[in-house]
C-alpha cells in the first residue's frame, strides 16, 4: 500500500519523536552515570535534568498517541498521551523559566526584559484568540498556551547567547524547536479543515522533533567528550 503524503510526514514525525526520547534518556543517564554534575552548578544541573526529561516526555506523548490510535483504531480521547504531553510541557516551561531567571540574575541586563515582555504578551494573547476560534475545548487552549510560554522563556537563550557556556549553547537549538512546536500546535487546531493544514502541522512537528533530537545528540556527544577528557587526566 502506498502511503499518501500525510501518512509519510506523520511517520517522519514519529521517527524524530522516537529519537528525541532516545537521545534525551541517554543524555539524562550520562549526566548521572559519568558524574558530570561537577561541571554544573546544582541549579543548572537540575535545569538540564528536568529540561531533558520534559522533552523526552513530550515526545513520548506523540508516540503514545500513535500507539493508542493503532490499538483502538480511532482518534484517542483524553488519556495517557495528554498526560505525557502536559507533564513534559510543564517541565519544559518550568526549566526554561528558571534558566531565564538565572540568566537575568547572573548578567543583570534588565533592559532586555521590556521588549521580550511586550512581544510575549502579544504572542500569548494572539495564541489565545487564535485557539478560541479554532477549538473551544480546554486542551485546545492549553497546548498552544503552554508552547507559546515555553517559546517566550526560551527566547532568553537568544538574548544571552554570547554569555552561554559550552553546554548551554546547545540549548539554542531548542529555542528554534519550540517555534516548530507552537506552529504545529496552532495548525493542529485546524487539522480537520483541510489536508494541507494537516500536512503543514506535521512539517512543523518534524522540524521541532528533529531539532530536539539533534540538540540532545550534540549535547550527548559533548558529555562523552568531557568524560573522555577527564578519564585521560
mmCIF file of C-alpha atoms in Angstrom:
data_model
loop_
_atom_site.group_PDB
_atom_site.id
_atom_site.type_symbol
_atom_site.label_atom_id
_atom_site.label_comp_id
_atom_site.label_asym_id
_atom_site.label_seq_id
_atom_site.Cartn_x
_atom_site.Cartn_y
_atom_site.Cartn_z
ATOM 1 C CA UNK A 1 0.000 0.000 0.000
ATOM 2 C CA UNK A 2 1.386 3.386 -0.983
ATOM 3 C CA UNK A 3 1.362 5.931 1.805
ATOM 4 C CA UNK A 4 -0.050 9.345 0.997
ATOM 5 C CA UNK A 5 1.916 12.472 1.857
ATOM 6 C CA UNK A 6 0.177 12.986 5.230
ATOM 7 C CA UNK A 7 0.966 9.431 6.357
ATOM 8 C CA UNK A 8 4.561 9.798 5.210
ATOM 9 C CA UNK A 9 5.025 13.085 7.054
ATOM 10 C CA UNK A 10 3.475 11.644 10.201
ATOM 11 C CA UNK A 11 5.799 8.644 10.008
ATOM 12 C CA UNK A 12 8.795 11.003 9.859
ATOM 13 C CA UNK A 13 7.341 12.911 12.833
ATOM 14 C CA UNK A 14 7.196 9.688 14.838
ATOM 15 C CA UNK A 15 10.767 8.760 13.917
ATOM 16 C CA UNK A 16 12.124 12.090 15.145
ATOM 17 C CA UNK A 17 9.923 11.924 18.256
ATOM 18 C CA UNK A 18 11.388 8.487 18.983
ATOM 19 C CA UNK A 19 14.936 9.824 18.518
ATOM 20 C CA UNK A 20 14.126 12.698 20.890
ATOM 21 C CA UNK A 21 13.103 10.174 23.544
ATOM 22 C CA UNK A 22 16.186 8.000 22.970
ATOM 23 C CA UNK A 23 18.759 10.821 22.949
ATOM 24 C CA UNK A 24 17.001 12.575 25.829
ATOM 25 C CA UNK A 25 17.033 9.476 28.024
ATOM 26 C CA UNK A 26 20.660 8.705 27.121
ATOM 27 C CA UNK A 27 21.639 12.280 27.994
ATOM 28 C CA UNK A 28 19.919 12.066 31.386
ATOM 29 C CA UNK A 29 21.635 8.734 32.042
ATOM 30 C CA UNK A 30 25.013 10.162 31.040
ATOM 31 C CA UNK A 31 24.592 13.101 33.417
ATOM 32 C CA UNK A 32 24.455 10.671 36.341
ATOM 33 C CA UNK A 33 26.461 7.717 35.111
ATOM 34 C CA UNK A 34 29.576 9.731 34.292
ATOM 35 C CA UNK A 35 29.103 12.029 37.284
ATOM 36 C CA UNK A 36 29.053 15.167 35.154
ATOM 37 C CA UNK A 37 27.292 17.044 37.920
ATOM 38 C CA UNK A 38 30.627 18.570 38.875
ATOM 39 C CA UNK A 39 30.595 20.507 35.585
ATOM 40 C CA UNK A 40 27.413 22.379 36.566
ATOM 41 C CA UNK A 41 26.162 24.349 39.495
ATOM 42 C CA UNK A 42 23.449 22.481 41.408
ATOM 43 C CA UNK A 43 20.829 24.820 39.964
ATOM 44 C CA UNK A 44 21.867 24.351 36.344
ATOM 45 C CA UNK A 45 22.314 20.600 36.768
ATOM 46 C CA UNK A 46 18.667 20.209 37.727
ATOM 47 C CA UNK A 47 17.602 22.637 34.987
ATOM 48 C CA UNK A 48 19.277 20.365 32.425
ATOM 49 C CA UNK A 49 17.850 17.245 34.052
ATOM 50 C CA UNK A 50 14.218 18.421 34.054
ATOM 51 C CA UNK A 51 14.557 20.014 30.617
ATOM 52 C CA UNK A 52 15.802 16.756 29.105
ATOM 53 C CA UNK A 53 13.050 14.828 30.863
ATOM 54 C CA UNK A 54 10.456 17.346 29.711
ATOM 55 C CA UNK A 55 11.275 16.987 26.027
ATOM 56 C CA UNK A 56 11.519 13.200 26.324
ATOM 57 C CA UNK A 57 8.076 13.010 27.974
ATOM 58 C CA UNK A 58 6.619 15.427 25.412
ATOM 59 C CA UNK A 59 7.883 13.183 22.609
ATOM 60 C CA UNK A 60 6.505 10.139 24.460
ATOM 61 C CA UNK A 61 3.080 11.752 24.194
ATOM 62 C CA UNK A 62 3.432 11.685 20.398
ATOM 63 C CA UNK A 63 4.428 8.030 20.382
ATOM 64 C CA UNK A 64 1.722 7.035 22.867
ATOM 65 C CA UNK A 65 -0.917 8.854 20.818
ATOM 66 C CA UNK A 66 0.097 6.834 17.751
ATOM 67 C CA UNK A 67 0.143 3.519 19.643
ATOM 68 C CA UNK A 68 -3.294 4.238 21.107
ATOM 69 C CA UNK A 69 -4.562 5.108 17.638
ATOM 70 C CA UNK A 70 -3.265 1.804 16.267
ATOM 71 C CA UNK A 71 -4.681 -0.307 19.102
ATOM 72 C CA UNK A 72 -8.169 1.221 19.225
ATOM 73 C CA UNK A 73 -8.262 2.316 15.562
ATOM 74 C CA UNK A 74 -9.808 5.655 16.457
ATOM 75 C CA UNK A 75 -8.580 9.081 17.497
ATOM 76 C CA UNK A 76 -7.564 8.750 21.168
ATOM 77 C CA UNK A 77 -9.657 10.618 23.716
ATOM 78 C CA UNK A 78 -8.018 12.404 26.642
ATOM 79 C CA UNK A 79 -5.707 9.915 28.327
ATOM 80 C CA UNK A 80 -2.056 8.865 28.604
ATOM 81 C CA UNK A 81 -0.838 10.856 25.565
ATOM 82 C CA UNK A 82 -2.194 14.026 27.157
ATOM 83 C CA UNK A 83 -0.572 13.092 30.480
ATOM 84 C CA UNK A 84 2.828 12.814 28.776
ATOM 85 C CA UNK A 85 2.321 15.970 26.708
ATOM 86 C CA UNK A 86 1.149 18.110 29.626
ATOM 87 C CA UNK A 87 3.740 16.779 32.092
ATOM 88 C CA UNK A 88 6.515 17.213 29.555
ATOM 89 C CA UNK A 89 5.369 20.721 28.609
ATOM 90 C CA UNK A 90 5.187 21.800 32.265
ATOM 91 C CA UNK A 91 8.713 20.502 32.935
ATOM 92 C CA UNK A 92 9.963 22.342 29.841
ATOM 93 C CA UNK A 93 8.200 25.532 30.903
ATOM 94 C CA UNK A 94 9.471 25.470 34.489
ATOM 95 C CA UNK A 95 13.031 24.621 33.357
ATOM 96 C CA UNK A 96 13.178 27.470 30.850
ATOM 97 C CA UNK A 97 11.593 29.860 33.366
ATOM 98 C CA UNK A 98 14.236 29.000 35.998
ATOM 99 C CA UNK A 99 17.031 29.184 33.406
ATOM 100 C CA UNK A 100 15.681 32.559 32.253
ATOM 101 C CA UNK A 101 15.689 33.814 35.835
ATOM 102 C CA UNK A 102 19.266 32.582 36.324
ATOM 103 C CA UNK A 103 20.494 34.346 33.179
ATOM 104 C CA UNK A 104 18.866 37.646 34.177
ATOM 105 C CA UNK A 105 20.276 37.443 37.709
ATOM 106 C CA UNK A 106 23.737 36.475 36.502
ATOM 107 C CA UNK A 107 24.106 39.098 33.785
ATOM 108 C CA UNK A 108 21.644 41.696 35.078
ATOM 109 C CA UNK A 109 20.533 43.206 31.773
ATOM 110 C CA UNK A 110 17.016 44.160 32.824
ATOM 111 C CA UNK A 111 16.587 46.413 29.775
ATOM 112 C CA UNK A 112 16.341 43.287 27.634
ATOM 113 C CA UNK A 113 13.222 42.233 29.517
ATOM 114 C CA UNK A 114 10.982 45.058 28.289
ATOM 115 C CA UNK A 115 10.764 44.155 24.577
ATOM 116 C CA UNK A 116 10.598 40.469 25.499
ATOM 117 C CA UNK A 117 7.655 41.021 27.851
ATOM 118 C CA UNK A 118 5.832 43.163 25.273
ATOM 119 C CA UNK A 119 6.326 40.635 22.493
ATOM 120 C CA UNK A 120 5.474 37.815 24.884
ATOM 121 C CA UNK A 121 2.204 39.439 25.913
ATOM 122 C CA UNK A 122 1.234 39.971 22.277
ATOM 123 C CA UNK A 123 2.157 36.365 21.464
ATOM 124 C CA UNK A 124 0.149 34.843 24.323
ATOM 125 C CA UNK A 125 -2.945 36.986 23.651
ATOM 126 C CA UNK A 126 -2.719 36.227 19.933
ATOM 127 C CA UNK A 127 -2.444 32.492 20.593
ATOM 128 C CA UNK A 128 -5.460 32.541 22.918
ATOM 129 C CA UNK A 129 -7.567 34.453 20.370
ATOM 130 C CA UNK A 130 -6.490 32.058 17.637
ATOM 131 C CA UNK A 131 -7.219 28.999 19.785
ATOM 132 C CA UNK A 132 -10.664 30.296 20.746
ATOM 133 C CA UNK A 133 -11.603 30.491 17.067
ATOM 134 C CA UNK A 134 -10.283 27.016 16.312
ATOM 135 C CA UNK A 135 -11.119 24.799 19.277
ATOM 136 C CA UNK A 136 -13.195 25.743 22.305
ATOM 137 C CA UNK A 137 -12.047 22.787 24.439
ATOM 138 C CA UNK A 138 -9.780 23.186 27.457
ATOM 139 C CA UNK A 139 -6.904 21.292 25.807
ATOM 140 C CA UNK A 140 -7.411 23.323 22.653
ATOM 141 C CA UNK A 141 -6.412 26.375 24.699
ATOM 142 C CA UNK A 142 -3.867 24.659 26.946
ATOM 143 C CA UNK A 143 -1.477 23.197 24.379
ATOM 144 C CA UNK A 144 -0.803 26.341 22.301
ATOM 145 C CA UNK A 145 -0.722 28.415 25.524
ATOM 146 C CA UNK A 146 1.959 26.174 27.044
ATOM 147 C CA UNK A 147 4.060 26.062 23.879
ATOM 148 C CA UNK A 148 3.829 29.854 23.475
ATOM 149 C CA UNK A 149 5.040 30.346 27.078
ATOM 150 C CA UNK A 150 7.837 27.826 26.531
ATOM 151 C CA UNK A 151 8.895 29.742 23.425
ATOM 152 C CA UNK A 152 8.766 33.023 25.344
ATOM 153 C CA UNK A 153 11.024 31.864 28.182
ATOM 154 C CA UNK A 154 13.427 30.043 25.866
ATOM 155 C CA UNK A 155 13.891 33.297 23.911
ATOM 156 C CA UNK A 156 16.279 34.356 26.683
ATOM 157 C CA UNK A 157 18.793 31.955 25.170
ATOM 158 C CA UNK A 158 18.958 34.282 22.177
ATOM 159 C CA UNK A 159 19.271 37.395 24.334
ATOM 160 C CA UNK A 160 22.245 35.959 26.224
ATOM 161 C CA UNK A 161 23.749 33.643 23.625
ATOM 162 C CA UNK A 162 27.184 35.320 23.976
ATOM 163 C CA UNK A 163 27.180 34.516 27.680
ATOM 164 C CA UNK A 164 26.125 30.878 27.409
ATOM 165 C CA UNK A 165 28.650 28.245 28.458
ATOM 166 C CA UNK A 166 29.718 25.296 26.302
ATOM 167 C CA UNK A 167 26.757 23.189 27.431
ATOM 168 C CA UNK A 168 24.067 25.851 27.359
ATOM 169 C CA UNK A 169 24.886 26.838 23.784
ATOM 170 C CA UNK A 170 23.378 23.537 22.619
ATOM 171 C CA UNK A 171 20.047 24.620 24.079
ATOM 172 C CA UNK A 172 19.756 27.270 21.354
ATOM 173 C CA UNK A 173 18.509 24.501 19.058
ATOM 174 C CA UNK A 174 15.603 24.038 21.445
ATOM 175 C CA UNK A 175 14.503 27.650 21.013
ATOM 176 C CA UNK A 176 14.005 27.070 17.298
ATOM 177 C CA UNK A 177 12.413 23.693 18.038
ATOM 178 C CA UNK A 178 9.903 25.500 20.250
ATOM 179 C CA UNK A 179 8.894 27.651 17.276
ATOM 180 C CA UNK A 180 8.074 24.420 15.474
ATOM 181 C CA UNK A 181 6.048 23.060 18.390
ATOM 182 C CA UNK A 182 3.988 26.238 18.578
ATOM 183 C CA UNK A 183 3.410 26.304 14.819
ATOM 184 C CA UNK A 184 2.406 22.640 14.870
ATOM 185 C CA UNK A 185 0.000 23.138 17.767
ATOM 186 C CA UNK A 186 -1.654 26.132 16.110
ATOM 187 C CA UNK A 187 -2.122 24.328 12.802
ATOM 188 C CA UNK A 188 -3.247 21.133 14.544
ATOM 189 C CA UNK A 189 -6.235 23.098 15.870
ATOM 190 C CA UNK A 190 -7.445 23.336 12.263
ATOM 191 C CA UNK A 191 -6.373 19.817 11.280
ATOM 192 C CA UNK A 192 -9.870 18.868 10.143
ATOM 193 C CA UNK A 193 -10.221 21.944 7.943
ATOM 194 C CA UNK A 194 -8.022 20.615 5.141
ATOM 195 C CA UNK A 195 -5.353 18.003 4.373
ATOM 196 C CA UNK A 196 -2.943 20.835 3.569
ATOM 197 C CA UNK A 197 -3.113 22.232 7.106
ATOM 198 C CA UNK A 198 -2.607 18.730 8.487
ATOM 199 C CA UNK A 199 0.487 18.274 6.324
ATOM 200 C CA UNK A 200 1.858 21.684 7.362
ATOM 201 C CA UNK A 201 1.271 20.807 11.005
ATOM 202 C CA UNK A 202 3.376 17.663 10.597
ATOM 203 C CA UNK A 203 6.122 19.640 8.865
ATOM 204 C CA UNK A 204 6.324 21.932 11.897
ATOM 205 C CA UNK A 205 6.432 18.917 14.242
ATOM 206 C CA UNK A 206 9.129 17.258 12.115
ATOM 207 C CA UNK A 207 11.189 20.447 12.362
ATOM 208 C CA UNK A 208 10.594 20.620 16.138
ATOM 209 C CA UNK A 209 11.338 16.993 16.998
ATOM 210 C CA UNK A 210 14.229 16.895 14.519
ATOM 211 C CA UNK A 211 15.920 19.882 16.178
ATOM 212 C CA UNK A 212 15.182 18.500 19.646
ATOM 213 C CA UNK A 213 16.792 15.175 18.750
ATOM 214 C CA UNK A 214 19.773 16.977 17.199
ATOM 215 C CA UNK A 215 20.168 19.201 20.274
ATOM 216 C CA UNK A 216 20.261 16.182 22.575
ATOM 217 C CA UNK A 217 22.592 14.266 20.254
ATOM 218 C CA UNK A 218 25.123 17.129 20.214
ATOM 219 C CA UNK A 219 24.727 17.542 23.966
ATOM 220 C CA UNK A 220 25.300 13.810 24.440
ATOM 221 C CA UNK A 221 28.458 13.999 22.325
ATOM 222 C CA UNK A 222 29.606 16.937 24.446
ATOM 223 C CA UNK A 223 29.043 14.916 27.615
ATOM 224 C CA UNK A 224 31.082 11.999 26.269
ATOM 225 C CA UNK A 225 33.836 14.341 25.100
ATOM 226 C CA UNK A 226 34.189 15.845 28.580
ATOM 227 C CA UNK A 227 34.079 12.374 30.146
ATOM 228 C CA UNK A 228 36.831 11.170 27.825
ATOM 229 C CA UNK A 229 38.997 14.196 28.563
ATOM 230 C CA UNK A 230 38.578 13.688 32.281
ATOM 231 C CA UNK A 231 39.426 9.971 32.129
ATOM 232 C CA UNK A 232 42.690 10.773 30.294
ATOM 233 C CA UNK A 233 43.869 13.103 33.041
#
